[in-house]
Amino acid sequence: MSSEHEYEEHHEYGEHHDHQDHEHHEPDHEHHDGCGCHEPPECADCDPDLIDELKCQAEGTAAQAAYNAASQPALQQARLDYATTRTAYRTSRAAATLEVEELQHKVKQLVERIRCQIKQDDVAQCLEKAFRRICRRLDACGDGGGCCSTGDCTFDKTCPESYDELVSRIAEYQARLERDKTCFTLLIGEPAALTARVEAVKAEIVAITAALEGDQATLDLKKQYVAALVAQRHLDLVWNGFARTQSFIDCLCRALTCWTKGSDAISVLTGCKAVMDCQEAARQAYCDDLRTKTVDEVLMEYERLCGDDQCGDEREDEGEPSDDDSGHDGGSDDEDQDDDARCGCEHGHKHRRRHHRHGHRHD
């Protein structure tokens, strides 16, 4: 090759390389562990745990789907019952309104009539005092009626990190769901219950009237007076604490909504629990393998740490000697063993041929 051609090749090489600073930094040597072996790099494409994770996620999804399959039919039926109950309650309440007004008028007359027949005023007053006390006790027992869905209707569907907290939250939400479900079931029976209460008060008034018109020698005025007061209380409570039709419908809707929200939250948390249960089972299986197959596990770990090809990475140039081969031209022990022998291009530096791919030849 002519010197002119050599100059052109070297000149072209010089335009692409800065020879003023030729510190060719190699990657730091891998960390050595206690056995003198290299700590292998993480193999990005090797993650067997991903299979277990996907399996656990699938189990969580299946558990959530199973819960939904079991709970949704009742909720779907409740949605139909909600629409039916609203109409039935309006009908029952409209039919009972005039009759209740008539019964209130009758029972008021009975109370006044019997009160006048009791000659001792202090006896009547003491009966009234006793009646008021018992009424307060009945109110404390929940006989006053009103909406039975009054608890918290917010549910946190975020999966907690603590398993114990997760189990506790599911139990709490299940208890709240059952309360609203029971409340809703009670409310859908309210149209029929309203009619039954009106009929019951009507029967009470008929019985008191018959007693007053019976044998006066056996008539117990104190008992009939109290019976009239109780019948009057029953009429006051005939609407079961719902002053208006809309009050009842609002309560019915709230019970169904809280039941639905609770079911939705439990569904999500049930899936979370299934995932955690699966992960714990996988951990236990892994630990069991370590205990029962310790020798095999140690040998496999040895191969991972000290094997020749820990991640299956291909060398940049197939067929080239590895960095720790000693087959290069003799260099002293002081020379960098990672460098190839001088290429003879008179650049005045050492470098690997595979690090400098350029358009000139090395004679």
Coordinates of C-alpha atoms in Angstrom, one line a residue:
M1 CA 0.0 0.0 0.0
S2 CA 1.4 3.4 -0.9
S3 CA 2.4 5.8 1.8
E4 CA 0.0 8.4 0.3
H5 CA -2.9 6.0 0.7
E6 CA -1.8 5.1 4.2
Y7 CA -1.7 8.8 5.1
E8 CA -5.2 9.3 3.8
E9 CA -6.5 6.4 5.9
H10 CA -4.7 7.6 9.0
H11 CA -5.9 11.2 8.4
E12 CA -9.5 9.9 8.1
Y13 CA -9.1 8.0 11.3
G14 CA -7.8 11.1 13.0
E15 CA -10.8 13.1 12.0
H16 CA -13.1 10.7 14.0
H17 CA -10.9 10.1 17.0
D18 CA -9.5 12.4 19.6
H19 CA -6.1 11.0 20.6
Q20 CA -5.4 13.6 23.2
D21 CA -7.1 11.6 25.9
H22 CA -7.3 7.9 25.2
E23 CA -8.4 6.6 28.6
H24 CA -10.6 3.7 27.4
H25 CA -12.6 3.1 30.6
E26 CA -13.9 -0.5 30.9
P27 CA -16.9 -1.2 33.1
D28 CA -16.1 -1.7 36.7
H29 CA -15.4 -5.3 37.6
E30 CA -18.4 -7.1 39.0
H31 CA -18.7 -7.3 42.7
H32 CA -17.1 -10.4 44.3
D33 CA -19.1 -12.2 46.9
G34 CA -17.6 -14.2 49.8
C35 CA -16.8 -17.3 47.7
G36 CA -14.7 -15.4 45.3
C37 CA -17.3 -15.5 42.5
H38 CA -18.7 -12.7 40.6
E39 CA -22.2 -11.4 41.7
P40 CA -24.2 -11.9 38.5
P41 CA -26.0 -9.0 36.9
E42 CA -29.8 -9.0 37.1
C43 CA -31.2 -10.9 34.1
A44 CA -34.0 -8.6 32.9
D45 CA -35.8 -11.4 30.9
C46 CA -35.6 -14.0 33.7
D47 CA -38.4 -13.5 36.3
P48 CA -40.1 -16.8 37.3
D49 CA -41.9 -15.0 40.1
L50 CA -43.9 -13.2 37.4
I51 CA -45.8 -16.5 36.9
D52 CA -46.8 -16.7 40.5
E53 CA -47.8 -13.0 40.5
L54 CA -50.0 -13.5 37.4
K55 CA -51.5 -16.6 39.0
C56 CA -52.3 -14.7 42.2
Q57 CA -53.8 -11.9 40.3
A58 CA -56.0 -14.4 38.4
E59 CA -57.1 -15.9 41.7
G60 CA -58.0 -12.5 43.0
T61 CA -60.1 -11.8 39.9
A62 CA -61.8 -15.2 40.2
A63 CA -62.6 -14.6 43.8
Q64 CA -64.1 -11.2 43.1
A65 CA -66.1 -12.7 40.2
A66 CA -67.4 -15.5 42.5
Y67 CA -68.5 -13.1 45.1
N68 CA -70.3 -11.0 42.5
A69 CA -72.0 -14.1 41.1
A70 CA -73.3 -15.0 44.6
S71 CA -74.3 -11.5 45.6
Q72 CA -75.7 -9.9 42.4
P73 CA -78.9 -12.0 42.2
A74 CA -80.1 -10.6 45.5
L75 CA -79.3 -7.1 44.5
Q76 CA -81.0 -7.4 41.2
Q77 CA -84.1 -8.7 42.9
A78 CA -83.9 -5.8 45.4
R79 CA -83.8 -3.3 42.6
L80 CA -87.0 -4.8 41.3
D81 CA -88.5 -4.8 44.8
Y82 CA -87.6 -1.2 45.2
A83 CA -89.7 -0.1 42.3
T84 CA -92.6 -2.3 43.3
T85 CA -92.5 -1.2 47.0
R86 CA -92.6 2.5 46.1
T87 CA -95.9 2.0 44.2
A88 CA -97.4 -0.3 46.8
Y89 CA -96.6 2.0 49.7
R90 CA -98.2 5.0 48.0
T91 CA -101.3 2.9 47.4
S92 CA -101.5 1.6 50.9
R93 CA -100.9 4.9 52.5
A94 CA -103.5 6.7 50.4
A95 CA -106.1 4.0 51.3
A96 CA -105.3 4.2 55.0
T97 CA -105.2 8.0 55.4
L98 CA -109.0 8.6 55.6
E99 CA -109.5 5.5 57.8
V100 CA -106.8 6.5 60.2
E101 CA -108.3 9.9 60.6
E102 CA -111.7 8.3 61.5
L103 CA -110.1 6.0 64.0
Q104 CA -108.2 8.9 65.6
H105 CA -111.5 10.6 66.1
K106 CA -113.1 7.5 67.6
V107 CA -110.3 6.7 70.0
K108 CA -110.2 10.3 71.2
Q109 CA -113.9 10.0 72.1
L110 CA -113.3 6.8 74.0
V111 CA -110.4 8.3 76.0
E112 CA -112.6 11.2 77.1
R113 CA -115.6 9.0 77.8
I114 CA -113.7 6.6 80.1
R115 CA -111.8 9.5 81.8
C116 CA -115.1 11.0 82.8
Q117 CA -116.4 7.7 84.2
I118 CA -113.4 7.4 86.5
K119 CA -114.6 9.2 89.7
Q120 CA -111.2 9.5 91.4
D121 CA -109.1 12.1 89.5
D122 CA -105.9 11.0 91.2
V123 CA -106.4 7.5 89.9
A124 CA -106.7 8.7 86.3
Q125 CA -103.7 10.9 86.7
C126 CA -101.6 8.1 88.1
L127 CA -102.7 5.8 85.2
E128 CA -101.6 8.5 82.8
K129 CA -98.2 8.9 84.5
A130 CA -97.7 5.1 84.4
F131 CA -98.6 5.1 80.7
R132 CA -96.1 7.9 79.9
R133 CA -93.3 6.0 81.6
I134 CA -94.0 2.8 79.7
C135 CA -94.1 4.8 76.5
R136 CA -90.6 6.1 77.1
R137 CA -89.4 2.6 77.7
L138 CA -91.0 1.5 74.4
D139 CA -89.4 4.3 72.6
A140 CA -86.0 3.2 74.0
C141 CA -86.8 -0.2 72.5
G142 CA -87.1 1.3 69.1
D143 CA -90.9 1.2 68.8
G144 CA -90.9 4.8 67.6
G145 CA -90.2 3.7 64.0
G146 CA -88.4 5.8 61.5
C147 CA -85.7 4.9 59.0
C148 CA -83.6 1.9 59.9
S149 CA -80.8 2.8 57.5
T150 CA -78.9 5.4 59.5
G151 CA -75.3 4.2 59.7
D152 CA -72.2 5.2 57.7
C153 CA -72.7 4.6 53.9
T154 CA -69.1 5.2 52.8
F155 CA -66.8 2.3 52.0
D156 CA -63.0 2.3 51.3
K157 CA -62.2 0.0 48.5
T158 CA -58.4 0.6 48.7
C159 CA -56.5 -2.6 49.4
P160 CA -54.6 -2.1 52.7
E161 CA -51.0 -3.4 53.0
S162 CA -51.8 -5.2 56.3
Y163 CA -53.6 -8.5 55.9
D164 CA -55.2 -8.2 59.4
E165 CA -56.6 -4.8 58.5
L166 CA -58.0 -6.2 55.3
V167 CA -59.8 -9.1 57.1
S168 CA -61.1 -6.7 59.7
R169 CA -62.4 -4.3 57.1
I170 CA -64.2 -7.0 55.2
A171 CA -65.8 -8.2 58.4
E172 CA -66.9 -4.6 59.3
Y173 CA -68.3 -4.0 55.9
Q174 CA -70.1 -7.3 55.9
A175 CA -71.8 -6.4 59.1
R176 CA -72.9 -3.0 57.8
L177 CA -74.1 -4.6 54.6
E178 CA -76.2 -7.1 56.6
R179 CA -77.8 -4.3 58.6
D180 CA -78.8 -2.4 55.4
K181 CA -80.0 -5.6 53.8
T182 CA -82.2 -6.4 56.8
C183 CA -83.5 -2.9 56.8
F184 CA -84.4 -3.1 53.1
T185 CA -86.1 -6.4 53.6
L186 CA -88.1 -4.9 56.5
L187 CA -89.1 -1.8 54.4
I188 CA -90.3 -3.8 51.4
G189 CA -92.9 -5.3 53.8
E190 CA -94.0 -1.9 55.0
P191 CA -97.0 -1.5 52.6
A192 CA -98.6 -4.7 54.0
A193 CA -97.5 -3.9 57.5
L194 CA -99.2 -0.5 57.3
T195 CA -102.5 -2.1 56.4
A196 CA -102.1 -4.6 59.2
R197 CA -101.4 -1.9 61.8
V198 CA -104.5 0.0 60.8
E199 CA -106.6 -3.2 61.1
A200 CA -105.1 -4.0 64.5
V201 CA -106.0 -0.5 65.9
K202 CA -109.4 -0.9 64.4
A203 CA -109.8 -4.2 66.3
E204 CA -108.6 -2.6 69.6
I205 CA -111.2 0.2 69.3
V206 CA -114.0 -2.3 68.6
A207 CA -113.0 -4.3 71.7
I208 CA -112.9 -1.2 73.9
T209 CA -116.3 -0.1 72.6
A210 CA -117.8 -3.6 73.2
A211 CA -116.5 -3.7 76.8
L212 CA -118.0 -0.3 77.6
E213 CA -121.3 -1.5 76.2
G214 CA -121.2 -4.8 78.1
D215 CA -122.0 -5.8 81.7
Q216 CA -121.2 -2.7 83.8
A217 CA -120.9 -4.8 86.9
T218 CA -117.8 -6.5 85.5
L219 CA -116.4 -3.4 83.7
D220 CA -112.9 -2.5 84.6
L221 CA -112.6 1.2 83.9
K222 CA -108.9 1.4 84.7
K223 CA -108.1 -1.3 82.2
Q224 CA -110.3 0.1 79.5
Y225 CA -108.8 3.6 80.0
V226 CA -105.3 2.3 79.6
A227 CA -106.4 0.3 76.6
A228 CA -107.8 3.4 75.0
L229 CA -104.5 5.3 75.7
V230 CA -102.6 2.4 74.1
A231 CA -104.9 2.4 71.0
Q232 CA -104.3 6.1 70.7
R233 CA -100.5 5.6 70.8
H234 CA -100.8 2.9 68.2
L235 CA -102.6 5.3 65.8
D236 CA -99.9 7.9 66.4
L237 CA -97.3 5.3 65.3
V238 CA -99.3 3.8 62.5
W239 CA -97.1 5.4 59.9
N240 CA -94.0 3.8 61.5
G241 CA -92.2 7.0 62.0
F242 CA -92.6 8.2 58.4
A243 CA -94.4 11.5 58.4
R244 CA -94.6 11.6 54.6
T245 CA -94.6 9.1 51.8
Q246 CA -91.3 10.6 50.5
S247 CA -89.7 10.0 53.9
F248 CA -90.3 6.3 53.5
I249 CA -89.1 6.2 49.8
D250 CA -85.9 8.1 50.8
C251 CA -85.2 5.5 53.5
L252 CA -85.9 2.6 51.1
C253 CA -83.5 4.1 48.6
R254 CA -80.8 4.7 51.1
A255 CA -80.9 1.1 52.4
L256 CA -80.6 -0.3 48.9
T257 CA -77.8 2.1 48.0
C258 CA -75.7 1.4 51.1
W259 CA -76.3 -2.4 50.6
T260 CA -75.1 -2.0 47.0
K261 CA -72.0 0.1 48.0
G262 CA -71.1 -2.4 50.7
S263 CA -71.4 -5.3 48.3
D264 CA -69.2 -3.5 45.8
A265 CA -66.5 -2.7 48.4
I266 CA -66.5 -6.3 49.7
S267 CA -66.2 -7.6 46.2
V268 CA -63.0 -5.6 45.6
L269 CA -61.5 -6.4 49.0
T270 CA -62.4 -10.1 48.6
G271 CA -60.2 -10.1 45.4
C272 CA -57.4 -8.4 47.4
K273 CA -57.7 -11.1 50.1
A274 CA -57.5 -13.9 47.5
V275 CA -54.3 -12.3 46.0
M276 CA -52.7 -12.0 49.5
D277 CA -53.7 -15.6 50.3
C278 CA -52.2 -16.8 47.1
Q279 CA -49.0 -14.9 47.7
E280 CA -48.6 -16.3 51.2
A281 CA -49.2 -19.8 49.8
A282 CA -46.5 -19.3 47.2
R283 CA -44.1 -18.0 49.9
Q284 CA -44.8 -21.0 52.1
A285 CA -44.2 -23.3 49.1
Y286 CA -40.9 -21.6 48.3
C287 CA -39.8 -21.9 51.9
D288 CA -40.8 -25.5 52.0
D289 CA -38.6 -26.1 48.9
L290 CA -35.7 -24.4 50.6
R291 CA -36.1 -26.6 53.6
T292 CA -36.6 -30.0 51.8
K293 CA -34.3 -29.4 48.8
T294 CA -31.6 -27.4 50.4
V295 CA -28.7 -29.2 48.6
D296 CA -30.3 -28.6 45.2
E297 CA -31.1 -25.0 46.0
V298 CA -27.5 -24.4 47.0
L299 CA -26.1 -25.9 43.8
M300 CA -28.5 -23.9 41.6
E301 CA -27.5 -20.7 43.5
Y302 CA -23.9 -21.6 42.9
E303 CA -24.5 -21.9 39.1
R304 CA -26.3 -18.5 39.2
L305 CA -23.4 -16.8 41.0
C306 CA -20.4 -18.5 39.5
G307 CA -21.6 -19.9 36.1
D308 CA -19.8 -19.0 32.9
D309 CA -22.7 -17.3 31.2
Q310 CA -25.0 -15.9 33.9
C311 CA -27.4 -14.1 31.7
G312 CA -26.8 -15.5 28.3
D313 CA -25.3 -12.2 27.1
E314 CA -23.5 -12.6 23.7
R315 CA -20.1 -11.2 23.3
E316 CA -19.8 -8.2 21.0
D317 CA -17.6 -10.1 18.6
E318 CA -18.1 -13.9 18.3
G319 CA -14.9 -15.8 18.2
E320 CA -12.8 -13.2 19.9
P321 CA -11.0 -14.3 23.0
S322 CA -12.5 -13.3 26.3
D323 CA -11.1 -10.5 28.4
D324 CA -9.4 -12.8 30.8
D325 CA -7.8 -15.0 28.0
S326 CA -4.0 -14.9 28.1
G327 CA -3.5 -15.7 24.4
H328 CA -2.6 -12.2 23.3
D329 CA 0.9 -11.2 22.5
G330 CA 3.0 -11.3 25.5
G331 CA 2.8 -8.1 27.5
S332 CA 4.2 -7.7 30.9
D333 CA 2.2 -8.3 34.1
D334 CA 2.1 -4.5 34.5
E335 CA 0.2 -4.1 31.2
D336 CA -3.6 -3.9 31.2
Q337 CA -4.7 -7.4 30.6
D338 CA -8.0 -6.1 29.0
D339 CA -6.1 -4.4 26.2
D340 CA -5.1 -6.1 22.9
A341 CA -1.5 -5.9 21.9
R342 CA -0.4 -2.7 20.3
C343 CA -2.0 -2.6 16.8
G344 CA 1.1 -1.1 15.2
C345 CA -0.7 1.9 13.9
E346 CA 1.8 4.2 15.6
H347 CA -1.0 6.2 17.4
G348 CA 1.0 6.0 20.5
H349 CA -1.8 4.3 22.6
K350 CA -3.1 0.9 23.4
H351 CA -6.7 0.0 22.5
R352 CA -8.9 -2.9 21.7
R353 CA -9.6 -3.4 18.1
R354 CA -13.2 -4.1 18.9
H355 CA -13.4 -0.7 20.6
H356 CA -12.1 1.2 17.5
R357 CA -13.7 0.2 14.3
H358 CA -12.3 2.5 11.7
G359 CA -11.3 2.5 8.0
H360 CA -7.7 1.6 8.3
R361 CA -5.8 -1.6 8.4
H362 CA -3.2 -2.7 10.9
D363 CA -0.2 -4.0 9.1

